[in-house]
Amino acid sequence: MTGWMSAVLLSLLLQQADTETRIVNYLKANVRPGQAVTVAELTRVFKTPEEQAVLSRMFNTFFKVPMTVAQIYTQTKKIPTLRELSDQFGFRVPGEMDVVLRVLESDPRVPKFMTRDPRTGEITKVDVAAIKADPNFGRIYERSIAGWEGRPAPAFSMKAFSGTTLSSTNVSGQPHLIYFWFTNCPPCVQSTPLLVELHKKYAAQGFRIVGANADGVLDLPYTDAVRTEFLRKHGVSFMEGHLTAQMAQDYGGVSVYPTIFFVNRKGVVVKQMVSFQNKVTLESAIQAALKP
């Protein structure tokens, strides 16, 4: 990346962080138990295009948080920490995840799905049953978490990083995995080198990897130059495209990054995994996808 591109990106990130800090501080001071925070209320306070963009991104994450917590807890049997949730949503402001959880706890539309430590703010208990029982969140839960293994992988189409079209036809009849990620997501930074290594090992057996980058659908301010540098740094040679909202929805409303679907030659999902997985676990799933 050239020096001027780096400077421009740094300026944009600092500007967004400053705006995000102001909004987070306002929420810290104004969230009231049992009183929902509305977009209309905040847009009367924060009116500039930069502020509107940050607000839009924050509100797009609010109602994804319960599903993200439930999905991580269901598939890993571990309660995510505030830091891990911040990494999932690209939050950079100290205390931002805590205030988002306060907003959710104050919103009567959201089921009471968690218990938190009053001192640290960390989640100490997750009530998945409360999410499943909710008429709105329950349908999303069943779609996003339950029963992917053994089902056909949905068809997809997205714009490749190269500018061409990347679709499910590119891997038709081939064992493959689909890797949902976003730039500089800490678990993705850990996962990408492992996938590069495994791709080199199994490509000769016909195994393919499709990366679906979520920067666009998450409204993250990364440029093509930044994404290209990320791929170069990690030696990524497998197929990469820009995730669309439709593709994310078709794959159950992906909200945890990374999420990985392992698909066999018949186009059937044999494994689904969320968050960072070690090399042994990833390789075992690849071998399952390679089986006749």
Short mmCIF file of C-alpha atoms in Angstrom, two decimals:
data_model
loop_
_atom_site.label_atom_id
_atom_site.label_comp_id
_atom_site.label_asym_id
_atom_site.label_seq_id
_atom_site.Cartn_x
_atom_site.Cartn_y
_atom_site.Cartn_z
CA MET A 1 0.00 0.00 0.00
CA THR A 2 1.38 3.44 -0.93
CA GLY A 3 2.11 6.08 1.70
CA TRP A 4 -0.75 8.36 0.69
CA MET A 5 -3.24 5.48 0.79
CA SER A 6 -2.05 4.57 4.28
CA ALA A 7 -2.42 8.18 5.40
CA VAL A 8 -5.93 8.48 3.97
CA LEU A 9 -7.06 5.23 5.60
CA LEU A 10 -5.54 6.24 8.94
CA SER A 11 -7.32 9.61 8.74
CA LEU A 12 -10.65 7.92 7.99
CA LEU A 13 -10.23 5.43 10.82
CA LEU A 14 -9.29 8.16 13.32
CA GLN A 15 -12.25 10.29 12.23
CA GLN A 16 -14.62 7.34 12.58
CA ALA A 17 -13.14 6.39 15.98
CA ASP A 18 -13.62 9.95 17.27
CA THR A 19 -17.24 9.98 16.08
CA GLU A 20 -17.85 6.52 17.52
CA THR A 21 -16.38 7.60 20.86
CA ARG A 22 -18.81 10.55 21.09
CA ILE A 23 -21.78 8.29 20.36
CA VAL A 24 -20.65 5.62 22.83
CA ASN A 25 -20.18 8.22 25.55
CA TYR A 26 -23.66 9.61 24.86
CA LEU A 27 -25.16 6.12 25.17
CA LYS A 28 -23.28 5.49 28.41
CA ALA A 29 -24.84 8.61 29.88
CA ASN A 30 -28.37 8.15 28.52
CA VAL A 31 -29.32 4.45 28.44
CA ARG A 32 -32.13 3.88 30.93
CA PRO A 33 -33.32 0.44 32.15
CA GLY A 34 -36.49 -0.64 30.37
CA GLN A 35 -36.40 2.26 27.92
CA ALA A 36 -35.51 1.38 24.32
CA VAL A 37 -32.97 3.58 22.54
CA THR A 38 -34.32 4.53 19.11
CA VAL A 39 -32.58 5.64 15.95
CA ALA A 40 -34.92 8.64 15.78
CA GLU A 41 -33.76 9.82 19.20
CA LEU A 42 -30.09 9.57 18.28
CA THR A 43 -30.44 11.21 14.87
CA ARG A 44 -31.73 14.32 16.60
CA VAL A 45 -28.43 14.49 18.45
CA PHE A 46 -25.99 13.22 15.82
CA LYS A 47 -26.72 14.80 12.43
CA THR A 48 -23.57 14.81 10.29
CA PRO A 49 -23.06 12.19 7.53
CA GLU A 50 -20.13 10.71 9.47
CA GLU A 51 -22.25 10.40 12.61
CA GLN A 52 -25.14 8.91 10.64
CA ALA A 53 -22.82 6.29 9.14
CA VAL A 54 -21.52 5.24 12.56
CA LEU A 55 -25.06 5.12 13.98
CA SER A 56 -26.21 2.96 11.08
CA ARG A 57 -23.38 0.50 11.62
CA MET A 58 -24.02 0.31 15.37
CA PHE A 59 -27.75 -0.25 14.99
CA ASN A 60 -27.14 -2.89 12.35
CA THR A 61 -25.20 -4.83 15.00
CA PHE A 62 -27.57 -4.38 17.96
CA PHE A 63 -30.01 -7.12 17.05
CA LYS A 64 -27.28 -9.42 15.74
CA VAL A 65 -25.67 -9.63 19.18
CA PRO A 66 -28.13 -12.13 20.75
CA MET A 67 -27.71 -14.50 17.80
CA THR A 68 -23.93 -14.11 17.86
CA VAL A 69 -23.78 -14.90 21.58
CA ALA A 70 -26.14 -17.86 21.14
CA GLN A 71 -24.27 -19.23 18.14
CA ILE A 72 -20.85 -19.05 19.80
CA TYR A 73 -22.22 -20.58 23.01
CA THR A 74 -24.12 -23.34 21.20
CA GLN A 75 -21.21 -24.42 19.01
CA THR A 76 -18.25 -23.90 21.36
CA LYS A 77 -19.94 -24.38 24.76
CA LYS A 78 -18.14 -21.24 25.92
CA ILE A 79 -19.59 -17.82 26.79
CA PRO A 80 -17.88 -15.13 24.67
CA THR A 81 -16.08 -12.37 26.52
CA LEU A 82 -16.69 -8.67 25.90
CA ARG A 83 -13.36 -8.55 24.08
CA GLU A 84 -14.31 -11.46 21.83
CA LEU A 85 -17.65 -9.85 21.00
CA SER A 86 -15.92 -6.53 20.29
CA ASP A 87 -13.63 -8.36 17.86
CA GLN A 88 -16.65 -9.90 16.15
CA PHE A 89 -18.22 -6.52 15.45
CA GLY A 90 -15.08 -4.47 14.90
CA PHE A 91 -15.72 -2.26 17.95
CA ARG A 92 -12.65 -0.18 18.85
CA VAL A 93 -13.93 2.21 21.52
CA PRO A 94 -13.29 1.10 25.14
CA GLY A 95 -16.57 0.11 26.79
CA GLU A 96 -18.48 0.02 23.49
CA MET A 97 -19.55 -3.62 23.75
CA ASP A 98 -20.67 -3.10 27.33
CA VAL A 99 -22.91 -0.17 26.35
CA VAL A 100 -24.36 -2.13 23.42
CA LEU A 101 -25.32 -4.89 25.84
CA ARG A 102 -26.86 -2.25 28.12
CA VAL A 103 -28.96 -1.04 25.17
CA LEU A 104 -30.15 -4.60 24.57
CA GLU A 105 -30.93 -5.13 28.26
CA SER A 106 -32.98 -1.92 28.24
CA ASP A 107 -34.98 -2.82 25.13
CA PRO A 108 -38.28 -4.61 25.93
CA ARG A 109 -38.28 -6.11 22.41
CA VAL A 110 -35.22 -8.23 23.19
CA PRO A 111 -35.62 -11.43 25.24
CA LYS A 112 -33.72 -11.59 28.52
CA PHE A 113 -31.13 -14.00 27.22
CA MET A 114 -28.13 -13.25 29.42
CA THR A 115 -26.95 -12.61 32.96
CA ARG A 116 -24.00 -10.28 33.47
CA ASP A 117 -21.51 -9.64 36.23
CA PRO A 118 -22.51 -6.22 37.67
CA ARG A 119 -18.88 -5.37 38.36
CA THR A 120 -17.12 -6.39 35.14
CA GLY A 121 -20.04 -6.42 32.71
CA GLU A 122 -18.97 -9.86 31.46
CA ILE A 123 -21.71 -12.29 30.50
CA THR A 124 -21.93 -15.06 33.08
CA LYS A 125 -24.94 -17.00 31.80
CA VAL A 126 -26.61 -17.46 28.41
CA ASP A 127 -30.25 -18.55 28.17
CA VAL A 128 -30.54 -20.00 24.66
CA ALA A 129 -34.03 -21.27 25.50
CA ALA A 130 -35.23 -17.67 25.93
CA ILE A 131 -33.98 -16.83 22.44
CA LYS A 132 -35.57 -19.94 20.92
CA ALA A 133 -38.89 -19.18 22.63
CA ASP A 134 -39.05 -15.62 21.31
CA PRO A 135 -41.32 -15.42 18.21
CA ASN A 136 -38.86 -13.23 16.30
CA PHE A 137 -35.44 -14.37 17.47
CA GLY A 138 -36.50 -18.01 17.60
CA ARG A 139 -37.02 -18.22 13.84
CA ILE A 140 -33.61 -16.65 13.22
CA TYR A 141 -32.01 -19.06 15.70
CA GLU A 142 -33.40 -22.13 13.96
CA ARG A 143 -32.30 -20.81 10.58
CA SER A 144 -28.79 -19.81 11.58
CA ILE A 145 -27.72 -22.54 13.98
CA ALA A 146 -29.77 -25.69 13.72
CA GLY A 147 -29.28 -28.49 11.24
CA TRP A 148 -26.86 -27.28 8.57
CA GLU A 149 -24.91 -30.50 8.45
CA GLY A 150 -26.43 -32.87 5.91
CA ARG A 151 -28.23 -30.09 4.02
CA PRO A 152 -27.32 -28.82 0.53
CA ALA A 153 -25.13 -25.73 0.57
CA PRO A 154 -27.05 -22.76 -0.84
CA ALA A 155 -26.05 -21.47 -4.26
CA PHE A 156 -24.20 -18.14 -4.16
CA SER A 157 -22.89 -15.42 -6.43
CA MET A 158 -20.63 -12.49 -5.54
CA LYS A 159 -18.10 -10.16 -7.12
CA ALA A 160 -14.60 -11.62 -6.97
CA PHE A 161 -11.69 -9.47 -5.81
CA SER A 162 -10.45 -9.72 -9.40
CA GLY A 163 -13.65 -8.07 -10.65
CA THR A 164 -15.15 -11.17 -12.24
CA THR A 165 -18.11 -13.12 -10.87
CA LEU A 166 -17.42 -15.81 -8.28
CA SER A 167 -20.26 -18.27 -7.79
CA SER A 168 -21.11 -21.76 -6.61
CA THR A 169 -20.58 -22.98 -10.18
CA ASN A 170 -16.85 -22.36 -9.68
CA VAL A 171 -16.74 -25.19 -7.12
CA SER A 172 -19.55 -27.40 -8.40
CA GLY A 173 -18.67 -31.06 -7.95
CA GLN A 174 -15.58 -30.20 -5.91
CA PRO A 175 -15.08 -30.56 -2.16
CA HIS A 176 -14.61 -27.10 -0.71
CA LEU A 177 -15.08 -24.76 2.20
CA ILE A 178 -16.64 -21.31 2.30
CA TYR A 179 -14.83 -18.95 4.64
CA PHE A 180 -16.82 -15.93 5.90
CA TRP A 181 -14.39 -13.32 7.25
CA PHE A 182 -13.66 -9.61 7.52
CA THR A 183 -10.40 -7.69 7.34
CA ASN A 184 -8.36 -7.56 10.56
CA CYS A 185 -10.95 -9.56 12.52
CA PRO A 186 -8.64 -11.07 15.21
CA PRO A 187 -9.99 -14.66 14.91
CA CYS A 188 -9.74 -14.30 11.11
CA VAL A 189 -6.13 -13.13 11.40
CA GLN A 190 -5.45 -16.35 13.33
CA SER A 191 -7.45 -18.56 10.96
CA THR A 192 -6.26 -17.32 7.59
CA PRO A 193 -2.66 -18.64 7.79
CA LEU A 194 -3.97 -22.08 8.80
CA LEU A 195 -6.34 -22.14 5.83
CA VAL A 196 -3.51 -21.07 3.50
CA GLU A 197 -1.40 -23.95 4.79
CA LEU A 198 -4.22 -26.48 4.45
CA HIS A 199 -5.15 -25.22 1.00
CA LYS A 200 -1.59 -25.89 -0.18
CA LYS A 201 -1.73 -29.38 1.33
CA TYR A 202 -5.11 -30.46 -0.11
CA ALA A 203 -5.46 -28.51 -3.37
CA ALA A 204 -3.86 -31.40 -5.27
CA GLN A 205 -6.76 -33.60 -4.11
CA GLY A 206 -9.24 -31.17 -5.64
CA PHE A 207 -10.10 -29.28 -2.46
CA ARG A 208 -10.99 -25.62 -2.93
CA ILE A 209 -11.46 -22.64 -0.61
CA VAL A 210 -13.80 -19.72 -1.26
CA GLY A 211 -13.29 -16.62 0.87
CA ALA A 212 -16.31 -14.35 1.35
CA ASN A 213 -15.14 -11.00 2.73
CA ALA A 214 -17.77 -9.20 4.84
CA ASP A 215 -16.24 -5.70 4.96
CA GLY A 216 -19.00 -4.33 2.74
CA VAL A 217 -22.00 -5.83 4.53
CA LEU A 218 -20.53 -4.76 7.88
CA ASP A 219 -19.87 -1.18 6.66
CA LEU A 220 -16.19 -1.40 7.59
CA PRO A 221 -13.94 1.32 6.13
CA TYR A 222 -11.37 -0.96 4.48
CA THR A 223 -10.30 -0.32 0.90
CA ASP A 224 -9.40 -2.77 -1.86
CA ALA A 225 -5.75 -1.82 -1.27
CA VAL A 226 -5.98 -2.83 2.39
CA ARG A 227 -7.65 -6.15 1.53
CA THR A 228 -5.03 -6.85 -1.15
CA GLU A 229 -2.24 -6.18 1.34
CA PHE A 230 -3.89 -8.51 3.87
CA LEU A 231 -4.01 -11.32 1.29
CA ARG A 232 -0.42 -10.67 0.18
CA LYS A 233 0.85 -10.65 3.76
CA HIS A 234 -0.73 -14.04 4.49
CA GLY A 235 0.05 -15.60 1.10
CA VAL A 236 -3.61 -16.20 0.22
CA SER A 237 -4.01 -17.79 -3.20
CA PHE A 238 -7.52 -19.23 -2.92
CA MET A 239 -10.63 -17.61 -4.42
CA GLU A 240 -11.89 -14.44 -2.76
CA GLY A 241 -15.05 -12.39 -3.23
CA HIS A 242 -17.13 -9.65 -1.64
CA LEU A 243 -19.88 -11.15 0.53
CA THR A 244 -23.38 -9.94 -0.30
CA ALA A 245 -26.21 -9.48 2.18
CA GLN A 246 -28.20 -12.09 0.24
CA MET A 247 -25.44 -14.69 0.51
CA ALA A 248 -25.03 -14.03 4.24
CA GLN A 249 -28.79 -14.47 4.68
CA ASP A 250 -28.91 -17.63 2.57
CA TYR A 251 -26.25 -19.16 4.81
CA GLY A 252 -28.37 -18.59 7.91
CA GLY A 253 -27.72 -14.92 8.53
CA VAL A 254 -24.00 -15.22 9.26
CA SER A 255 -23.12 -13.03 12.23
CA VAL A 256 -20.03 -14.74 13.71
CA TYR A 257 -16.64 -14.33 12.04
CA PRO A 258 -15.11 -16.45 10.90
CA THR A 259 -17.87 -18.89 10.00
CA ILE A 260 -16.81 -21.83 7.85
CA PHE A 261 -18.95 -24.30 5.90
CA PHE A 262 -17.28 -27.50 4.70
CA VAL A 263 -19.00 -28.94 1.62
CA ASN A 264 -18.49 -32.31 -0.09
CA ARG A 265 -18.50 -33.21 -3.80
CA LYS A 266 -22.28 -33.59 -3.78
CA GLY A 267 -22.73 -30.04 -2.52
CA VAL A 268 -23.80 -31.15 0.97
CA VAL A 269 -22.58 -29.38 4.12
CA VAL A 270 -20.61 -31.87 6.22
CA LYS A 271 -19.42 -29.43 8.91
CA GLN A 272 -20.12 -25.89 10.07
CA MET A 273 -17.77 -24.07 12.45
CA VAL A 274 -17.69 -20.61 14.01
CA SER A 275 -14.86 -18.49 15.41
CA PHE A 276 -11.23 -19.62 15.54
CA GLN A 277 -10.52 -23.34 15.18
CA ASN A 278 -7.14 -25.01 15.49
CA LYS A 279 -5.40 -26.73 12.58
CA VAL A 280 -6.29 -30.26 13.69
CA THR A 281 -10.01 -29.43 13.82
CA LEU A 282 -9.95 -27.70 10.44
CA GLU A 283 -8.01 -30.52 8.81
CA SER A 284 -10.40 -33.14 10.18
CA ALA A 285 -13.34 -31.28 8.62
CA ILE A 286 -11.51 -30.99 5.28
CA GLN A 287 -10.89 -34.74 5.31
CA ALA A 288 -14.61 -35.30 5.98
CA ALA A 289 -15.46 -33.17 2.94
CA LEU A 290 -12.98 -35.14 0.79
CA LYS A 291 -14.54 -38.52 1.55
CA PRO A 292 -16.27 -40.15 -1.44
#
